[in-house]
PDB file of C-alpha atoms in Angstrom:
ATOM      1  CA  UNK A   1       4.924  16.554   1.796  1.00 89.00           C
ATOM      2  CA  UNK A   2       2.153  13.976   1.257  1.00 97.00           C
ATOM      3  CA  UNK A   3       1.785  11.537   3.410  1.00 98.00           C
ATOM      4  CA  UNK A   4       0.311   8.270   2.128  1.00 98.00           C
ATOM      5  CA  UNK A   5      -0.596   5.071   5.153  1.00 98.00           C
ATOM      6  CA  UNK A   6      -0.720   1.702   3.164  1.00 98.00           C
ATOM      7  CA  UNK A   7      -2.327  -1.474   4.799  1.00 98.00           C
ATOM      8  CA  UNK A   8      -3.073  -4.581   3.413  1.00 97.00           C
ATOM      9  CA  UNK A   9      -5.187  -7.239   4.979  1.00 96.00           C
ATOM     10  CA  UNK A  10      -6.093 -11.269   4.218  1.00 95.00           C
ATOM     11  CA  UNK A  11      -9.393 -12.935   5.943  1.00 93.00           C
ATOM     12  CA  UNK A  12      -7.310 -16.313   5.546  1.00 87.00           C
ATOM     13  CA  UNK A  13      -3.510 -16.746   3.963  1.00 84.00           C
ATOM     14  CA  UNK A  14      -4.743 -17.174   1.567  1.00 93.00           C
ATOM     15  CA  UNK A  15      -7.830 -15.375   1.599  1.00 93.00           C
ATOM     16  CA  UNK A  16     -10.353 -12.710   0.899  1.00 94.00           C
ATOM     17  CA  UNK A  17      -8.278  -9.804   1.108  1.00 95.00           C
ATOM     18  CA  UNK A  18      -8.128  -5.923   1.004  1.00 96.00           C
ATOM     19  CA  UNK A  19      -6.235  -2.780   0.423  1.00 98.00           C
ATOM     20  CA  UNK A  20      -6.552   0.391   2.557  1.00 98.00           C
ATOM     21  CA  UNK A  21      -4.803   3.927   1.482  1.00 98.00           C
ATOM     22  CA  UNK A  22      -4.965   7.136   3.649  1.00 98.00           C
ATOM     23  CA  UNK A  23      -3.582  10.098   2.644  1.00 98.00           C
ATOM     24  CA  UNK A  24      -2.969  13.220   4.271  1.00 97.00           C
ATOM     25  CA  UNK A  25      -0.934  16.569   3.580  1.00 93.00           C
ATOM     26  CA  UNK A  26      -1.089  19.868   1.728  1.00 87.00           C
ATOM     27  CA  UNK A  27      -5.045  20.011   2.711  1.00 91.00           C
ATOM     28  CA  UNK A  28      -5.756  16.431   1.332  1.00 85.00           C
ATOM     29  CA  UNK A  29      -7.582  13.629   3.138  1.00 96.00           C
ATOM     30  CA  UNK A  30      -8.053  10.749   0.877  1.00 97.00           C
ATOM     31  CA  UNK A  31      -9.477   7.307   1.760  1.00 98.00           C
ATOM     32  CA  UNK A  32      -9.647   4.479  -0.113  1.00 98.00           C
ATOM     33  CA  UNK A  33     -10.703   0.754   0.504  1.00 98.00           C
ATOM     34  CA  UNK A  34     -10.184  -1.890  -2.571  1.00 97.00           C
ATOM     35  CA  UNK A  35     -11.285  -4.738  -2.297  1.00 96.00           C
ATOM     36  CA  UNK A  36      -8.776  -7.905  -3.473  1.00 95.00           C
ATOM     37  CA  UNK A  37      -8.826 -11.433  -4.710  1.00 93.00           C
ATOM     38  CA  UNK A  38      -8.061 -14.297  -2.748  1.00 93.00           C
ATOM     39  CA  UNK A  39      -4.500 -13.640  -1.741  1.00 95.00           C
ATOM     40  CA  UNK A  40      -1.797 -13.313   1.144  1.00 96.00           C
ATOM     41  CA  UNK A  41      -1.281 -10.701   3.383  1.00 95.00           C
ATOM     42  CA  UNK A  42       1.629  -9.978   2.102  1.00 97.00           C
ATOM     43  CA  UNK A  43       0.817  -9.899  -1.268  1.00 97.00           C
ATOM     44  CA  UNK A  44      -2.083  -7.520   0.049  1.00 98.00           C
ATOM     45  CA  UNK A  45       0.492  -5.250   1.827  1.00 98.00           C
ATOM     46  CA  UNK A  46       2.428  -5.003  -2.017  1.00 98.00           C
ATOM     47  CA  UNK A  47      -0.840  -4.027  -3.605  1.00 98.00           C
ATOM     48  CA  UNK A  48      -2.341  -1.541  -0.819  1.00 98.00           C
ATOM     49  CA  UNK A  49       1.587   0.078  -2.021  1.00 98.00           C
ATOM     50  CA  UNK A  50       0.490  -0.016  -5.441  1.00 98.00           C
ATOM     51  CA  UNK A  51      -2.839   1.042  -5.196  1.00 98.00           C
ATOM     52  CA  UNK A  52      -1.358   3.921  -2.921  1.00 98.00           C
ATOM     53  CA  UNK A  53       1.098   5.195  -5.551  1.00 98.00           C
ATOM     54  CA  UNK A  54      -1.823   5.026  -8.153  1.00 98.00           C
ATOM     55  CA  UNK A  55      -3.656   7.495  -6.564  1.00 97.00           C
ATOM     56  CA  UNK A  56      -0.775   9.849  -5.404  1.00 97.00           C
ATOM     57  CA  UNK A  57       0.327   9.810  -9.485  1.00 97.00           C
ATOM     58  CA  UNK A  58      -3.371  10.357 -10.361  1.00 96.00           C
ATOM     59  CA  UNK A  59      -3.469  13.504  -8.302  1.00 95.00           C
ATOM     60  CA  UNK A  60      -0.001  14.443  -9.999  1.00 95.00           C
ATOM     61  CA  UNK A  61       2.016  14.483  -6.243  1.00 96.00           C
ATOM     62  CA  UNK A  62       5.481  14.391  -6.730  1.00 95.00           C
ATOM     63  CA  UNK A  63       7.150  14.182  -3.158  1.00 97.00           C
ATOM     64  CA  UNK A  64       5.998  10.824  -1.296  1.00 98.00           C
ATOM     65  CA  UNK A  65       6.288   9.567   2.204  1.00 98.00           C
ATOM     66  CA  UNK A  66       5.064   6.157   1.837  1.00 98.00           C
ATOM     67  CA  UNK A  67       4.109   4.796   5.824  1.00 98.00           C
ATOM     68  CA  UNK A  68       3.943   0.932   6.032  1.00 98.00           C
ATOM     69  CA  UNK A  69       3.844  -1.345   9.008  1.00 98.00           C
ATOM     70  CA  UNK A  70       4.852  -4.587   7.035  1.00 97.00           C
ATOM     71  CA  UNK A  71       8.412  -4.929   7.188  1.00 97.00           C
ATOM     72  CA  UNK A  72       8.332  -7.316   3.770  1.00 97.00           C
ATOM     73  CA  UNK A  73       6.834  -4.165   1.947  1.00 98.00           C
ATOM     74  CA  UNK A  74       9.559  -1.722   3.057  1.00 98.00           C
ATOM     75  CA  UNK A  75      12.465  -3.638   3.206  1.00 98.00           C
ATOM     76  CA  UNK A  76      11.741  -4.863  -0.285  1.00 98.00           C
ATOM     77  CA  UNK A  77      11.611  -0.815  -2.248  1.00 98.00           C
ATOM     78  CA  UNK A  78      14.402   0.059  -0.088  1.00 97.00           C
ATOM     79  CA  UNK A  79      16.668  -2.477  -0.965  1.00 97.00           C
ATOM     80  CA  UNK A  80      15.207  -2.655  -4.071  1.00 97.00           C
ATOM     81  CA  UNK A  81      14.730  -6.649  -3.728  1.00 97.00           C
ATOM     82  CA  UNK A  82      12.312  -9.314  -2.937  1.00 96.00           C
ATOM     83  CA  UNK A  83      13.507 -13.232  -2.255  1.00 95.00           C
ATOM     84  CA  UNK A  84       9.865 -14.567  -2.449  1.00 96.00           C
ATOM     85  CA  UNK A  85       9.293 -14.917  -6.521  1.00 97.00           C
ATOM     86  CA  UNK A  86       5.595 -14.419  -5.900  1.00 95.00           C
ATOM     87  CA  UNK A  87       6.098 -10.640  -4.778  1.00 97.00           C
ATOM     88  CA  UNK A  88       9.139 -10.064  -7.710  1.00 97.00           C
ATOM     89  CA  UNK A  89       6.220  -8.528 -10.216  1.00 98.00           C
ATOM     90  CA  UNK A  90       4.534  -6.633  -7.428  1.00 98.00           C
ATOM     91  CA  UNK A  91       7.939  -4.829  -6.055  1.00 98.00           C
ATOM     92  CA  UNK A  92       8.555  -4.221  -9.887  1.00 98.00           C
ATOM     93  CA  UNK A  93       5.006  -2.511 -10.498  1.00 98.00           C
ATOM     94  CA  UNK A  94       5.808  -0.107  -7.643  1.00 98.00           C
ATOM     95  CA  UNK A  95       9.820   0.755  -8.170  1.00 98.00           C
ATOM     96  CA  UNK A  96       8.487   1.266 -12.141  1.00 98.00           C
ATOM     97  CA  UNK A  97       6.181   3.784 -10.736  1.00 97.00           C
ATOM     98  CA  UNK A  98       7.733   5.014  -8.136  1.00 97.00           C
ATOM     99  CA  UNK A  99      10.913   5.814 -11.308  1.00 96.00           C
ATOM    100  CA  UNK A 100       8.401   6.806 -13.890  1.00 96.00           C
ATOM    101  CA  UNK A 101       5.841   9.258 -11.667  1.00 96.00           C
ATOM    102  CA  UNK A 102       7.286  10.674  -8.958  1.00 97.00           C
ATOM    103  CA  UNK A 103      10.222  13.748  -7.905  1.00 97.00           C
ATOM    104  CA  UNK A 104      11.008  11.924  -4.799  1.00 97.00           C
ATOM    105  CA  UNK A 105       9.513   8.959  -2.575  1.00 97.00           C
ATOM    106  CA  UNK A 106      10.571   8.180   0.794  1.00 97.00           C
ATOM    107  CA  UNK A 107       9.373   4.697   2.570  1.00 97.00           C
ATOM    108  CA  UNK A 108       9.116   4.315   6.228  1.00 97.00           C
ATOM    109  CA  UNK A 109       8.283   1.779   8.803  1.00 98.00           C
ATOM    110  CA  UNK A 110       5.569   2.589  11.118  1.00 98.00           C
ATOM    111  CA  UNK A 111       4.144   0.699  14.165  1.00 97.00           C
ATOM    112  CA  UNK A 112       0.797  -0.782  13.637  1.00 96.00           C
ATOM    113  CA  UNK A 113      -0.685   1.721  16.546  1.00 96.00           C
ATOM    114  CA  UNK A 114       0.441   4.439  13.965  1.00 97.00           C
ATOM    115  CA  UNK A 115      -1.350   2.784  11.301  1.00 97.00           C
ATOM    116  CA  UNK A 116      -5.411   2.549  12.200  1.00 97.00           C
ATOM    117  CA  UNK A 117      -6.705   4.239   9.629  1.00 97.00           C
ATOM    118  CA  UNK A 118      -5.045   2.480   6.606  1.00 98.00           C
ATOM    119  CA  UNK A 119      -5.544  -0.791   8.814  1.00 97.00           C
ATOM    120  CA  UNK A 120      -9.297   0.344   9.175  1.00 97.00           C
ATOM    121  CA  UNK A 121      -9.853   1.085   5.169  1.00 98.00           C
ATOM    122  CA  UNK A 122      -8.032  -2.324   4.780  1.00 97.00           C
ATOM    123  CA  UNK A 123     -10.557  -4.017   7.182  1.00 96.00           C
ATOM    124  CA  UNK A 124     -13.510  -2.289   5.208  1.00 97.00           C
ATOM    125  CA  UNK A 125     -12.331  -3.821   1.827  1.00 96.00           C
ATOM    126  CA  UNK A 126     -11.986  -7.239   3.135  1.00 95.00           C
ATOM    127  CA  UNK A 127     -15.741  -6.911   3.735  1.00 93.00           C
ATOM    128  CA  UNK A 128     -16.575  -5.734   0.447  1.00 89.00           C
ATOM    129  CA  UNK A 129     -14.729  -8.982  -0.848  1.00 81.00           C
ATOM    130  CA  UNK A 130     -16.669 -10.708   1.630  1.00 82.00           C
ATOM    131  CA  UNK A 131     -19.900  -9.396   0.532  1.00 78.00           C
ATOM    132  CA  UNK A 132     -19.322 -10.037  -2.980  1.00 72.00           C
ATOM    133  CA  UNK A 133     -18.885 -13.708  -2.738  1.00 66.00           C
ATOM    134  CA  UNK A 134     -21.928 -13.889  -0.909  1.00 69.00           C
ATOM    135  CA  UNK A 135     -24.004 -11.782  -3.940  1.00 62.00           C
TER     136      UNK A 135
END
């Protein structure tokens, strides 16, 4: 089974923010940083999901674990519902994926300790954003 650590990160709420995506399993090590607009964390958190399932459907994986340390993110595809209007579209984009790409996708909530390297990546992207305001 893949394995695929999301992380999203704001310098501010809102802010500069970033995406980081690890992935690990069946020989794979992918690492990604994307940088963001100026947005929340949580909004970051939805899109480092996004981004995540992106690249797992790009490399055609069909069984998912999805590992997220924001509670928002996972509680939201499990039950399939988000309160906050702003994050609606976002939690569509990934259950529309998640339906349209994929033989099976679990979600699970993971301590931040368990997270570095997404948390890292999501870190690094911030700094991209950063360094592209200041071009």
């Amino acid at each position: 089974m893949i394995e695929v650590y999301i992380d999203g990160a704001s310098a501010g709420d809102p802010g500069p923010s970033g995406a980081g995506v690890f992935i690990k399993g069946n020989g794979n090590l992918i690492r990604h940083a994307f940088p963001l607009s100026e947005m929340s964390n949580h909004q970051a958190e939805f899109h480092a999901c996004i981004r995540g399932l992106d690249i797992c459907r790009d490399h055609q994986f069909s069984i998912i674990s999805i590992r997220s340390d924001s509670k928002v993110v996972v509680d939201a595809i499990e039950k399939e519902y988000v309160k906050n209007p702003t994050f609606r579209p976002l939690l569509l984009t990934i259950l529309t994926n998640i339906n349209n790409h994929f033989e099976h996708v679990f979600i699970k909530w993971i301590p931040k300790k368990s997270n570095k390297e997404a948390d890292l990546l999501a870190k690094r992207a911030i700094q991209l954003s950063l360094d592209k305001l200041s071009d």
